[in-house]
CSV table of C-alpha atoms and ligand atoms in Angstrom, one decimal:
chain,number,residue,atom,x,y,z
A,1,MET,CA,-72.0,103.1,161.3
A,2,LYS,CA,-69.2,105.1,159.5
A,3,ILE,CA,-68.4,108.5,161.0
A,4,THR,CA,-65.9,110.8,159.3
A,5,ALA,CA,-64.4,114.1,160.4
A,6,VAL,CA,-64.0,117.0,158.0
A,7,LEU,CA,-61.6,119.6,159.5
A,8,LEU,CA,-61.6,123.1,158.0
A,9,ALA,CA,-58.0,124.4,158.0
A,10,ALA,CA,-57.7,126.5,154.8
A,11,GLY,CA,-58.1,130.0,156.2
A,12,GLN,CA,-55.2,132.4,156.2
A,13,GLY,CA,-55.1,133.3,159.9
A,14,THR,CA,-54.0,136.8,159.1
A,15,ARG,CA,-54.3,138.0,162.6
A,16,MET,CA,-51.5,135.7,163.8
A,17,LYS,CA,-49.1,137.9,161.9
A,18,SER,CA,-47.0,134.9,161.1
A,19,GLU,CA,-45.3,133.1,158.2
A,20,LEU,CA,-46.3,129.8,159.7
A,21,PRO,CA,-49.8,128.6,158.8
A,22,LYS,CA,-52.1,129.2,161.8
A,23,VAL,CA,-53.0,125.6,162.3
A,24,LEU,CA,-49.4,124.6,162.8
A,25,HIS,CA,-48.8,127.0,165.7
A,26,ALA,CA,-48.2,124.8,168.8
A,27,LEU,CA,-49.7,124.5,172.2
A,28,CYS,CA,-48.1,122.3,174.8
A,29,GLY,CA,-45.8,120.8,172.3
A,30,ARG,CA,-48.2,119.9,169.4
A,31,PRO,CA,-49.7,122.0,166.6
A,32,MET,CA,-53.3,123.2,167.0
A,33,LEU,CA,-54.2,120.8,164.2
A,34,TRP,CA,-53.0,117.8,166.1
A,35,HIS,CA,-55.1,118.7,169.1
A,36,VAL,CA,-58.3,118.9,167.1
A,37,LEU,CA,-57.6,115.7,165.2
A,38,ASN,CA,-56.8,113.9,168.4
A,39,ALA,CA,-60.1,114.9,169.9
A,40,LEU,CA,-62.0,114.0,166.7
A,41,GLN,CA,-60.5,110.5,166.8
A,42,ALA,CA,-62.5,109.7,169.9
A,43,ALA,CA,-65.8,110.3,168.0
A,44,THR,CA,-65.1,109.1,164.5
A,45,THR,CA,-64.4,105.8,162.8
A,46,GLU,CA,-62.7,106.8,159.5
A,47,LYS,CA,-59.6,108.6,158.5
A,48,PRO,CA,-60.3,112.3,158.8
A,49,VAL,CA,-60.4,114.7,155.8
A,50,VAL,CA,-58.5,118.0,156.3
A,51,VAL,CA,-59.4,121.0,154.0
A,52,VAL,CA,-56.1,122.8,153.3
A,53,GLY,CA,-55.5,126.1,151.5
A,54,HIS,CA,-53.2,128.7,152.9
A,55,GLY,CA,-49.8,127.0,153.6
A,56,ALA,CA,-51.2,123.8,152.1
A,57,GLU,CA,-47.8,122.3,151.4
A,58,GLU,CA,-46.6,122.7,155.0
A,59,VAL,CA,-49.8,121.4,156.4
A,60,ARG,CA,-49.8,118.4,154.1
A,61,ARG,CA,-46.2,117.7,155.1
A,62,TYR,CA,-47.1,117.8,158.7
A,63,LEU,CA,-50.1,115.5,158.3
A,64,ALA,CA,-48.3,113.0,156.2
A,65,ASP,CA,-50.7,110.0,156.0
A,66,SER,CA,-52.6,110.7,159.2
A,67,ALA,CA,-55.4,112.4,157.2
A,68,GLU,CA,-56.7,112.8,153.7
A,69,CYS,CA,-56.1,116.3,152.4
A,70,VAL,CA,-58.3,118.2,149.9
A,71,LEU,CA,-57.4,121.6,148.6
A,72,GLN,CA,-59.7,124.6,148.7
A,73,GLU,CA,-58.6,127.2,146.2
A,74,PRO,CA,-59.7,129.9,146.4
A,75,GLN,CA,-61.1,130.1,149.9
A,76,LEU,CA,-64.8,131.1,149.5
A,77,GLY,CA,-66.0,130.5,153.1
A,78,THR,CA,-66.7,127.7,155.5
A,79,ALA,CA,-69.5,126.1,153.4
A,80,HIS,CA,-67.4,126.1,150.3
A,81,ALA,CA,-64.5,124.6,152.4
A,82,ALA,CA,-66.8,121.7,153.6
A,83,MET,CA,-67.9,121.1,150.0
A,84,GLN,CA,-64.4,120.2,149.0
A,85,ALA,CA,-64.7,116.9,150.9
A,86,GLU,CA,-67.7,115.8,148.8
A,87,PRO,CA,-65.8,114.0,146.0
A,88,LEU,CA,-64.0,111.9,148.7
A,89,LEU,CA,-66.9,111.2,151.0
A,90,ARG,CA,-70.1,111.0,149.0
A,91,ASP,CA,-71.7,107.6,149.6
A,92,LYS,CA,-68.7,106.6,151.8
A,93,THR,CA,-69.9,107.6,155.3
A,94,ASP,CA,-73.1,107.8,157.3
A,95,LEU,CA,-72.3,110.8,159.5
A,96,VAL,CA,-69.9,113.7,158.9
A,97,VAL,CA,-68.5,115.8,161.8
A,98,VAL,CA,-67.4,119.2,160.5
A,99,THR,CA,-65.3,121.5,162.7
A,100,TYR,CA,-62.7,124.3,162.5
A,101,ALA,CA,-59.0,123.7,163.1
A,102,ASP,CA,-58.7,126.8,165.3
A,103,MET,CA,-60.6,125.3,168.2
A,104,PRO,CA,-57.9,123.1,169.9
A,105,LEU,CA,-59.4,122.7,173.3
A,106,LEU,CA,-62.5,120.8,172.3
A,107,ARG,CA,-62.5,117.4,173.9
A,108,GLY,CA,-63.1,114.0,172.3
A,109,GLU,CA,-66.0,113.5,174.8
A,110,THR,CA,-67.7,116.7,173.5
A,111,PHE,CA,-67.5,115.5,169.9
A,112,ARG,CA,-68.8,112.1,171.0
A,113,GLN,CA,-71.8,113.8,172.7
A,114,LEU,CA,-72.4,115.7,169.4
A,115,VAL,CA,-72.4,112.5,167.4
A,116,GLU,CA,-74.7,110.7,169.9
A,117,THR,CA,-77.2,113.5,169.8
A,118,GLN,CA,-77.3,113.4,166.0
A,119,HIS,CA,-77.7,109.7,166.1
A,120,LEU,CA,-81.0,110.1,167.9
A,121,ASN,CA,-82.0,113.2,165.9
A,122,ALA,CA,-84.7,112.7,163.2
A,123,GLY,CA,-83.4,115.8,161.5
A,124,PRO,CA,-80.2,116.1,159.4
A,125,LEU,CA,-77.9,118.0,161.8
A,126,THR,CA,-76.8,118.7,165.3
A,127,LEU,CA,-74.6,121.5,166.3
A,128,LEU,CA,-72.5,122.5,169.4
A,129,THR,CA,-73.3,125.7,171.2
A,130,VAL,CA,-72.0,127.3,174.4
A,131,VAL,CA,-73.7,129.7,176.7
A,132,ALA,CA,-71.4,132.5,177.7
A,133,ASP,CA,-71.5,136.1,178.8
A,134,ASP,CA,-68.6,137.2,176.5
A,135,PRO,CA,-69.7,136.5,172.9
A,136,ARG,CA,-66.2,136.9,171.4
A,137,GLY,CA,-67.6,137.6,168.0
A,138,PHE,CA,-69.2,134.1,167.7
A,139,GLY,CA,-72.4,133.6,165.8
A,140,ARG,CA,-75.6,133.8,167.9
A,141,ILE,CA,-78.1,130.9,168.1
A,142,VAL,CA,-81.7,131.8,167.4
A,143,ARG,CA,-84.2,129.3,168.7
A,144,LYS,CA,-87.8,128.6,167.7
A,145,ALA,CA,-90.6,128.4,170.2
A,146,ASP,CA,-90.4,124.6,170.3
A,147,GLY,CA,-86.7,124.9,171.3
A,148,THR,CA,-85.2,123.7,168.0
A,149,VAL,CA,-82.6,125.9,166.3
A,150,GLU,CA,-83.9,128.4,163.8
A,151,ALA,CA,-80.7,130.1,162.6
A,152,ILE,CA,-77.1,131.1,163.3
A,153,VAL,CA,-76.7,134.8,163.0
A,154,GLU,CA,-73.2,136.2,162.5
A,155,GLU,CA,-72.4,139.1,164.8
A,156,TYR,CA,-71.9,141.7,162.1
A,157,VAL,CA,-75.5,141.2,160.7
A,158,ALA,CA,-77.2,140.6,164.1
A,159,THR,CA,-79.9,143.0,165.4
A,160,PRO,CA,-79.3,144.4,168.9
A,161,GLU,CA,-81.8,141.8,170.3
A,162,GLN,CA,-79.9,139.0,168.6
A,163,ARG,CA,-76.6,140.4,169.8
A,164,ALA,CA,-77.9,140.1,173.3
A,165,ILE,CA,-78.3,136.3,172.9
A,166,LYS,CA,-75.9,134.4,175.1
A,167,GLU,CA,-76.0,131.1,173.3
A,168,LEU,CA,-73.2,131.0,170.7
A,169,ASN,CA,-72.1,128.9,167.8
A,170,VAL,CA,-69.0,127.0,168.7
A,171,GLY,CA,-68.3,125.7,165.2
A,172,ALA,CA,-68.7,121.9,165.5
A,173,TYR,CA,-71.5,120.1,163.6
A,174,CYS,CA,-72.6,116.6,163.0
A,175,PHE,CA,-74.5,115.9,159.7
A,176,GLN,CA,-76.4,113.1,158.1
A,177,ALA,CA,-74.0,112.6,155.2
A,178,ASP,CA,-76.7,111.9,152.5
A,179,TRP,CA,-78.4,115.2,153.3
A,180,LEU,CA,-75.2,117.3,153.8
A,181,TRP,CA,-73.7,117.4,150.2
A,182,ASP,CA,-76.9,118.5,148.5
A,183,ALA,CA,-77.7,121.0,151.3
A,184,LEU,CA,-74.2,122.6,150.9
A,185,HIS,CA,-75.1,123.4,147.2
A,186,ARG,CA,-78.2,125.1,148.3
A,187,ILE,CA,-76.4,127.7,150.5
A,188,GLU,CA,-76.4,131.1,148.8
A,189,LYS,CA,-73.4,133.4,148.6
A,190,ASN,CA,-73.5,135.9,151.5
A,191,PRO,CA,-74.3,139.2,149.7
A,192,LYS,CA,-72.1,141.3,152.0
A,193,LYS,CA,-68.9,139.2,152.2
A,194,GLY,CA,-69.2,137.2,148.9
A,195,GLU,CA,-68.6,133.9,150.8
A,196,TYR,CA,-70.5,130.8,151.4
A,197,TYR,CA,-71.2,130.3,155.1
A,198,LEU,CA,-71.6,126.9,156.7
A,199,THR,CA,-73.7,128.5,159.4
A,200,ASP,CA,-76.4,129.2,156.7
A,201,ILE,CA,-77.0,125.4,156.4
A,202,VAL,CA,-79.3,125.7,159.4
A,203,GLU,CA,-81.7,127.7,157.4
A,204,VAL,CA,-81.6,125.2,154.6
A,205,ALA,CA,-82.8,122.5,157.0
A,206,VAL,CA,-85.4,124.8,158.6
A,207,LYS,CA,-86.8,125.7,155.2
A,208,GLU,CA,-87.3,122.0,154.5
A,209,ASP,CA,-89.0,121.7,157.9
A,210,LEU,CA,-86.3,119.4,159.3
A,211,PRO,CA,-85.4,119.7,163.0
A,212,VAL,CA,-82.0,121.1,164.0
A,213,GLN,CA,-80.7,120.0,167.4
A,214,ALA,CA,-78.0,121.5,169.6
A,215,VAL,CA,-75.8,120.2,172.3
A,216,VAL,CA,-75.4,123.0,174.8
A,217,HIS,CA,-72.0,123.3,176.4
A,218,ASP,CA,-71.3,125.3,179.5
A,219,ASP,CA,-67.5,125.1,179.6
A,220,PHE,CA,-66.5,128.4,178.0
A,221,ILE,CA,-62.8,127.5,178.2
A,222,GLU,CA,-63.2,124.5,175.9
A,223,THR,CA,-64.5,126.7,173.2
A,224,ILE,CA,-61.7,129.2,173.1
A,225,GLY,CA,-60.9,129.8,169.4
A,226,ILE,CA,-57.6,131.0,168.2
A,227,ASN,CA,-57.4,134.1,166.0
A,228,THR,CA,-54.4,135.9,167.5
A,229,ARG,CA,-51.3,135.0,169.5
A,230,VAL,CA,-53.0,136.4,172.5
A,231,HIS,CA,-55.7,133.7,172.1
A,232,LEU,CA,-53.0,131.1,171.6
A,233,SER,CA,-51.4,131.9,174.9
A,234,GLU,CA,-54.7,131.8,176.7
A,235,ALA,CA,-55.5,128.5,175.1
A,236,GLU,CA,-52.1,127.1,176.0
A,237,ALA,CA,-52.5,128.2,179.6
A,238,ALA,CA,-55.9,126.5,179.8
A,239,LEU,CA,-54.5,123.3,178.2
A,240,ARG,CA,-51.6,123.4,180.6
A,241,THR,CA,-54.0,123.6,183.6
A,242,ARG,CA,-55.9,120.6,182.1
A,243,ILE,CA,-52.7,118.5,181.6
A,244,ASN,CA,-51.3,119.4,185.1
A,245,ARG,CA,-54.6,118.6,186.8
A,246,GLU,CA,-54.7,115.2,185.2
A,247,HIS,CA,-51.2,114.4,186.3
A,248,MET,CA,-52.0,115.5,189.9
A,249,LEU,CA,-55.2,113.4,189.9
A,250,ASN,CA,-53.0,110.5,188.9
A,251,GLY,CA,-50.7,111.0,191.9
A,252,VAL,CA,-48.0,113.4,190.6
A,253,GLY,CA,-47.1,116.2,193.0
A,254,MET,CA,-46.7,119.8,191.9
A,255,MET,CA,-45.7,122.7,194.1
A,256,ASP,CA,-46.8,125.3,191.6
A,257,PRO,CA,-48.8,124.0,188.6
A,258,ALA,CA,-48.8,127.5,187.1
A,259,SER,CA,-45.1,127.4,186.6
A,260,THR,CA,-44.9,123.7,185.5
A,261,TYR,CA,-44.9,123.3,181.8
A,262,ILE,CA,-45.7,119.8,180.6
A,263,ASP,CA,-46.2,118.8,177.0
A,264,VAL,CA,-49.2,116.7,176.0
A,265,GLY,CA,-48.1,113.0,175.9
A,266,VAL,CA,-45.5,113.2,178.6
A,267,ARG,CA,-45.9,110.3,181.1
A,268,ILE,CA,-45.1,110.6,184.8
A,269,GLY,CA,-45.4,108.0,187.5
A,270,LYS,CA,-47.1,108.5,190.9
A,271,ASP,CA,-45.3,110.0,193.9
A,272,THR,CA,-43.0,111.9,191.6
A,273,THR,CA,-42.8,115.6,192.5
A,274,ILE,CA,-42.3,118.3,189.9
A,275,LEU,CA,-41.0,121.6,191.3
A,276,PRO,CA,-41.5,125.1,189.9
A,277,ASN,CA,-40.2,126.4,186.6
A,278,THR,CA,-39.8,122.9,185.1
A,279,TYR,CA,-40.4,122.0,181.5
A,280,LEU,CA,-41.1,118.4,180.5
A,281,GLN,CA,-41.2,118.2,176.7
A,282,GLY,CA,-41.5,115.9,173.7
A,283,ASN,CA,-41.4,112.2,174.1
A,284,THR,CA,-40.5,112.0,177.8
A,285,GLU,CA,-41.3,109.4,180.3
A,286,ILE,CA,-40.6,109.7,184.1
A,287,GLY,CA,-41.1,107.0,186.7
A,288,GLU,CA,-42.1,107.1,190.3
A,289,TRP,CA,-40.8,108.8,193.4
A,290,ASN,CA,-38.6,111.3,191.5
A,291,VAL,CA,-38.0,114.9,192.4
A,292,ILE,CA,-37.6,117.0,189.3
A,293,GLY,CA,-36.7,120.7,189.4
A,294,PRO,CA,-36.9,123.4,190.2
A,295,ASN,CA,-35.5,125.1,187.1
A,296,THR,CA,-35.2,122.0,185.0
A,297,MET,CA,-35.8,121.3,181.3
A,298,ILE,CA,-36.2,117.7,180.1
A,299,ARG,CA,-36.9,116.8,176.5
A,300,ASP,CA,-37.2,113.4,174.8
A,301,SER,CA,-35.8,111.6,177.8
A,302,ARG,CA,-36.5,108.6,180.0
A,303,ILE,CA,-36.1,108.7,183.8
A,304,GLY,CA,-36.5,105.7,186.1
A,305,ASP,CA,-37.5,105.8,189.8
A,306,ARG,CA,-36.2,107.7,192.8
A,307,CYS,CA,-34.0,110.1,190.8
A,308,LYS,CA,-33.3,113.7,191.8
A,309,VAL,CA,-32.8,116.2,189.0
A,310,LEU,CA,-32.1,119.7,190.2
A,311,ALA,CA,-31.7,122.8,187.9
A,312,SER,CA,-30.5,120.8,185.0
A,313,VAL,CA,-31.1,120.4,181.2
A,314,LEU,CA,-31.6,116.9,179.7
A,315,GLU,CA,-32.1,116.2,176.0
A,316,GLY,CA,-32.4,112.7,174.5
A,317,ALA,CA,-31.0,111.1,177.7
A,318,ILE,CA,-31.7,108.1,179.8
A,319,LEU,CA,-31.5,108.0,183.6
A,320,GLU,CA,-32.0,104.7,185.3
A,321,ASP,CA,-33.0,104.4,189.0
A,322,ASP,CA,-31.6,106.4,192.0
A,323,VAL,CA,-29.6,108.8,189.8
A,324,ASP,CA,-28.9,112.1,191.5
A,325,MET,CA,-27.9,115.1,189.3
A,326,GLY,CA,-27.4,118.8,189.4
A,327,PRO,CA,-27.5,121.6,190.0
A,328,PHE,CA,-26.4,122.9,186.6
A,329,ALA,CA,-25.8,119.6,184.9
A,330,ARG,CA,-26.4,119.0,181.2
A,331,LEU,CA,-27.1,115.8,179.4
A,332,ARG,CA,-27.1,115.7,175.7
A,333,LYS,CA,-28.3,113.1,173.2
A,334,GLY,CA,-27.2,109.6,173.9
A,335,ALA,CA,-26.3,110.2,177.6
A,336,HIS,CA,-27.1,107.1,179.6
A,337,LEU,CA,-26.7,107.2,183.3
A,338,LYS,CA,-27.2,103.9,185.0
A,339,SER,CA,-28.5,103.4,188.5
A,340,HIS,CA,-26.9,105.2,191.5
A,341,VAL,CA,-24.9,107.6,189.3
A,342,HIS,CA,-24.1,110.9,190.9
A,343,MET,CA,-23.5,113.9,188.7
A,344,GLY,CA,-22.9,117.2,190.4
A,345,ASN,CA,-22.6,120.7,189.2
A,346,PHE,CA,-21.3,122.0,185.8
A,347,GLY,CA,-20.9,118.6,184.1
A,348,GLU,CA,-21.8,117.7,180.5
A,349,VAL,CA,-22.4,114.2,179.2
A,350,LYS,CA,-23.0,113.3,175.5
A,351,ASP,CA,-23.2,110.0,173.7
A,352,SER,CA,-21.8,108.2,176.7
A,353,THR,CA,-22.7,105.5,179.2
A,354,LEU,CA,-21.9,105.9,182.9
A,355,HIS,CA,-22.3,102.5,184.6
A,356,GLU,CA,-23.7,101.9,188.1
A,357,GLY,CA,-22.4,104.1,190.8
A,358,VAL,CA,-20.1,106.4,188.7
A,359,LYS,CA,-19.4,109.6,190.5
A,360,MET,CA,-18.7,112.8,188.6
A,361,GLY,CA,-19.0,115.6,191.0
A,362,HIS,CA,-17.8,118.8,189.4
A,363,PHE,CA,-16.9,120.6,186.1
A,364,SER,CA,-16.4,117.7,183.7
A,365,TYR,CA,-17.1,116.9,180.0
A,366,ILE,CA,-17.7,113.3,179.0
A,367,GLY,CA,-18.3,112.7,175.3
A,368,ASN,CA,-18.3,109.4,173.3
A,369,ALA,CA,-17.2,107.5,176.4
A,370,THR,CA,-18.0,104.4,178.4
A,371,ILE,CA,-17.3,104.6,182.1
A,372,GLY,CA,-17.2,101.4,184.2
A,373,ALA,CA,-19.1,100.9,187.4
A,374,ARG,CA,-18.0,102.7,190.6
A,375,THR,CA,-15.4,104.8,188.8
A,376,ASN,CA,-14.7,108.3,190.2
A,377,ILE,CA,-14.3,111.2,187.8
A,378,GLY,CA,-12.3,114.0,189.5
A,379,ALA,CA,-13.2,117.7,189.2
A,380,GLY,CA,-12.4,119.2,185.8
A,381,THR,CA,-11.9,116.0,183.9
A,382,ILE,CA,-12.2,116.3,180.2
A,383,THR,CA,-12.5,113.7,177.5
A,384,ALA,CA,-10.7,115.4,174.6
A,385,ASN,CA,-12.8,113.5,172.1
A,386,TYR,CA,-12.6,115.7,169.0
A,387,ASP,CA,-9.4,115.9,166.9
A,388,GLY,CA,-10.8,118.5,164.6
A,389,GLU,CA,-12.1,115.9,162.1
A,390,LYS,CA,-13.9,113.1,164.0
A,391,LYS,CA,-15.1,112.1,167.4
A,392,ASN,CA,-12.9,109.5,169.1
A,393,PRO,CA,-14.0,107.1,171.9
A,394,THR,CA,-12.8,106.8,175.5
A,395,GLU,CA,-13.2,103.6,177.4
A,396,ILE,CA,-12.7,103.7,181.1
A,397,GLY,CA,-12.9,100.5,183.2
A,398,GLU,CA,-14.5,99.8,186.6
A,399,ASP,CA,-13.3,101.2,189.9
A,400,VAL,CA,-11.0,103.7,188.2
A,401,PHE,CA,-10.0,106.8,189.9
A,402,ILE,CA,-9.5,109.8,187.6
A,403,GLY,CA,-7.6,112.6,189.4
A,404,SER,CA,-8.7,116.2,189.2
A,405,ASP,CA,-8.2,118.0,185.9
A,406,THR,CA,-7.2,115.0,183.9
A,407,MET,CA,-7.2,115.3,180.1
A,408,LEU,CA,-8.2,112.1,178.5
A,409,VAL,CA,-7.0,112.4,174.9
A,410,ALA,CA,-9.1,110.0,172.8
A,411,PRO,CA,-9.0,107.4,171.4
A,412,LEU,CA,-8.1,106.0,174.7
A,413,LYS,CA,-8.6,103.0,177.0
A,414,LEU,CA,-8.0,102.8,180.8
A,415,GLY,CA,-8.2,99.4,182.4
A,416,ASP,CA,-10.0,98.4,185.6
A,417,GLY,CA,-8.6,99.9,188.8
A,418,ALA,CA,-6.4,102.4,187.0
A,419,ARG,CA,-5.6,105.8,188.6
A,420,THR,CA,-4.5,109.1,187.1
A,421,GLY,CA,-2.8,111.9,189.1
A,422,ALA,CA,-4.2,115.4,189.2
A,423,GLY,CA,-3.5,117.3,186.0
A,424,ALA,CA,-2.5,114.2,184.0
A,425,VAL,CA,-2.6,114.4,180.3
A,426,VAL,CA,-3.2,110.9,179.2
A,427,THR,CA,-2.5,110.1,175.5
A,428,LYS,CA,-1.7,106.4,175.7
A,429,ASN,CA,-3.8,103.4,177.0
A,430,VAL,CA,-3.4,102.6,180.6
A,431,PRO,CA,-3.3,98.9,181.7
A,432,ASP,CA,-5.4,97.6,184.7
A,433,ASP,CA,-4.4,98.7,188.2
A,434,THR,CA,-1.8,101.2,186.9
A,435,LEU,CA,-1.1,104.8,188.1
A,436,VAL,CA,-0.2,107.4,185.6
A,437,VAL,CA,0.9,111.0,186.3
A,438,GLY,CA,2.2,114.0,184.4
A,439,MET,CA,3.0,116.0,182.6
A,440,PRO,CA,4.7,117.6,185.5
A,441,ALA,CA,5.0,121.4,185.6
A,442,ARG,CA,8.5,122.5,184.6
A,443,ALA,CA,10.4,125.7,185.6
A,444,ILE,CA,10.7,128.0,182.6
A,445,ARG,CA,12.6,131.0,183.9
A,446,LYS,CA,13.1,133.2,187.0
A,447,VAL,CA,10.4,135.7,187.6
A,448,GLU,CA,11.6,139.3,188.2
A,449,LYS,CA,11.1,140.3,191.8
A,450,LYS,CA,8.7,143.1,192.3
A,451,PRO,CA,8.3,145.2,195.5
A,452,ARG,CA,5.3,143.9,197.4
A,453,LYS,CA,2.3,146.2,197.6
A,454,PRO,CA,0.6,146.9,200.8
A,455,ASN,CA,-2.7,145.0,201.2
A,456,HIS,CA,-4.9,148.1,201.0
B,1,UD1,C1,-66.9,130.8,162.6
B,1,UD1,C2,-68.4,130.7,162.5
B,1,UD1,C3,-69.1,131.4,163.7
B,1,UD1,C4,-68.6,130.7,164.9
B,1,UD1,C5,-67.0,130.7,165.0
B,1,UD1,C6,-66.6,129.9,166.1
B,1,UD1,C7,-68.9,130.8,160.1
B,1,UD1,C8,-69.5,131.6,159.0
B,1,UD1,N1,-68.9,131.4,161.3
B,1,UD1,O1,-66.5,132.2,162.5
B,1,UD1,O2,-70.5,131.3,163.6
B,1,UD1,O3,-69.1,131.3,166.1
B,1,UD1,O4,-66.5,130.2,163.8
B,1,UD1,O5,-65.2,129.7,166.1
B,1,UD1,O6,-68.7,129.6,159.9
B,1,UD1,N2,-61.9,128.2,156.7
B,1,UD1,C9,-61.6,127.5,155.5
B,1,UD1,N3,-62.0,128.0,154.3
B,1,UD1,C10,-62.6,129.2,154.2
B,1,UD1,C11,-62.8,129.9,155.4
B,1,UD1,C12,-62.5,129.4,156.6
B,1,UD1,O7,-61.1,126.3,155.6
B,1,UD1,O8,-62.8,129.6,153.1
B,1,UD1,C13,-61.5,127.6,158.0
B,1,UD1,C14,-60.5,128.4,158.7
B,1,UD1,O9,-59.2,128.0,158.5
B,1,UD1,C15,-60.9,128.2,160.2
B,1,UD1,C16,-62.4,127.8,160.1
B,1,UD1,O10,-62.7,127.5,158.8
B,1,UD1,O11,-60.2,127.1,160.7
B,1,UD1,C17,-63.3,129.0,160.7
B,1,UD1,O12,-63.1,130.1,159.9
B,1,UD1,P1,-63.0,131.6,160.6
B,1,UD1,O13,-62.8,132.6,159.5
B,1,UD1,O14,-62.0,131.5,161.7
B,1,UD1,O15,-64.5,131.7,161.1
B,1,UD1,P2,-65.0,132.7,162.3
B,1,UD1,O16,-65.0,134.1,161.8
B,1,UD1,O17,-64.2,132.4,163.5
B,2,CA,CA1,-62.2,131.4,164.1
């Protein structure tokens, strides 16, 4: 059985007031479009077809080869949009799931239920409905006496009695493919709006005396559709709640889920605790028994087990086990902290490896460097890695002691067991087990004596 999704994403999304196509606006780290496609994947067997129109180039670029794209130009309504998939899909699939790209909270499970119901339906289509008190402008579902669906009535044409109906059209349909394509051609142009409405396909079936089934949903949240940025923020909050709940049920601790912002796809091991105001973004993986936050932002990074990350920012970094960092530490791309590294406040590490047990307590910048195991980096140490043209490497051995405020002028090598005095400016390589100091402060001139002021 071949099941193919057709996703309608050609509309303008005027109410977003944005240059970005509506379906590319993101929730929890991924565009709306991604969420719908991801859910559809659970219920379909073939590559999805996305109907593009407004912002077609950008949407196509985003989709790359994850979907087939067909262009709807001009946009003459949802039935007209679905019709654009016919040349690609006629005689190629058994069932077609049609849905709208502005419904990012629908779950794979819901689509699967829709498909299963259609599978058992003698008629040509099944649609998804929700029963809710707030109609939000959705089409109303009119039922026949036998319980099958008679029509979907759009709000602006509904009679007062129809407006009072609480069963609403969500905008997800499963069709018998060999019926769909011809039925689409039978839909007439809406006389008021001059568009072809997919919702009118119900009447096409009813006129042919074919039964239309509905899967009735009761989770109002799942059916939030996005027309404005207000809806987008509501949907994102709902999705965040869903993501956080799932992590907690898998053993992740959260003191305040409402202020814990985790992108879809982030992996976290059990017994890790995430403290408030923490952002875990992109392709991030976190192991077990860590304490992350509060006030921490981690993007595209990997963290082992038993680490502590307090009020810090990590991007493209790796932390092995038992690393302890922050508050106010920053790791940039290529920072690799091996196990038992300690990094205190106001440090920055970029493109560098700190081997086991390195200590870097206060106010340091380490860039393009390798630091050997157990080495101590004194407060205020800087790798002067940039000469105005290129980045130069610094290589520091094991068990080295770097005195406070040392300037390491790269390219530079310090051997195992080397030591530098406080304030040293090191411009030449240092052999193993050697102490270097300087430049010492020199007297320049006498300072004029001034009368001492009283203390207050
Ligand atoms: C639609 C339904 C309504 C349902 C609601 C639920 C119709 C006529 N109405 O209304 O019954 O309750 O969704 O969310 O279908 N699109 C195209 N090409 C077009 C027009 C639209 O691709 O020519 C796409 C849009 O990009 C959007 C989707 O179809 O993703 C739905 O269109 P929209 O205008 O948002 O429909 P609603 O007014 O929300
Ligand atoms: Ca909509």
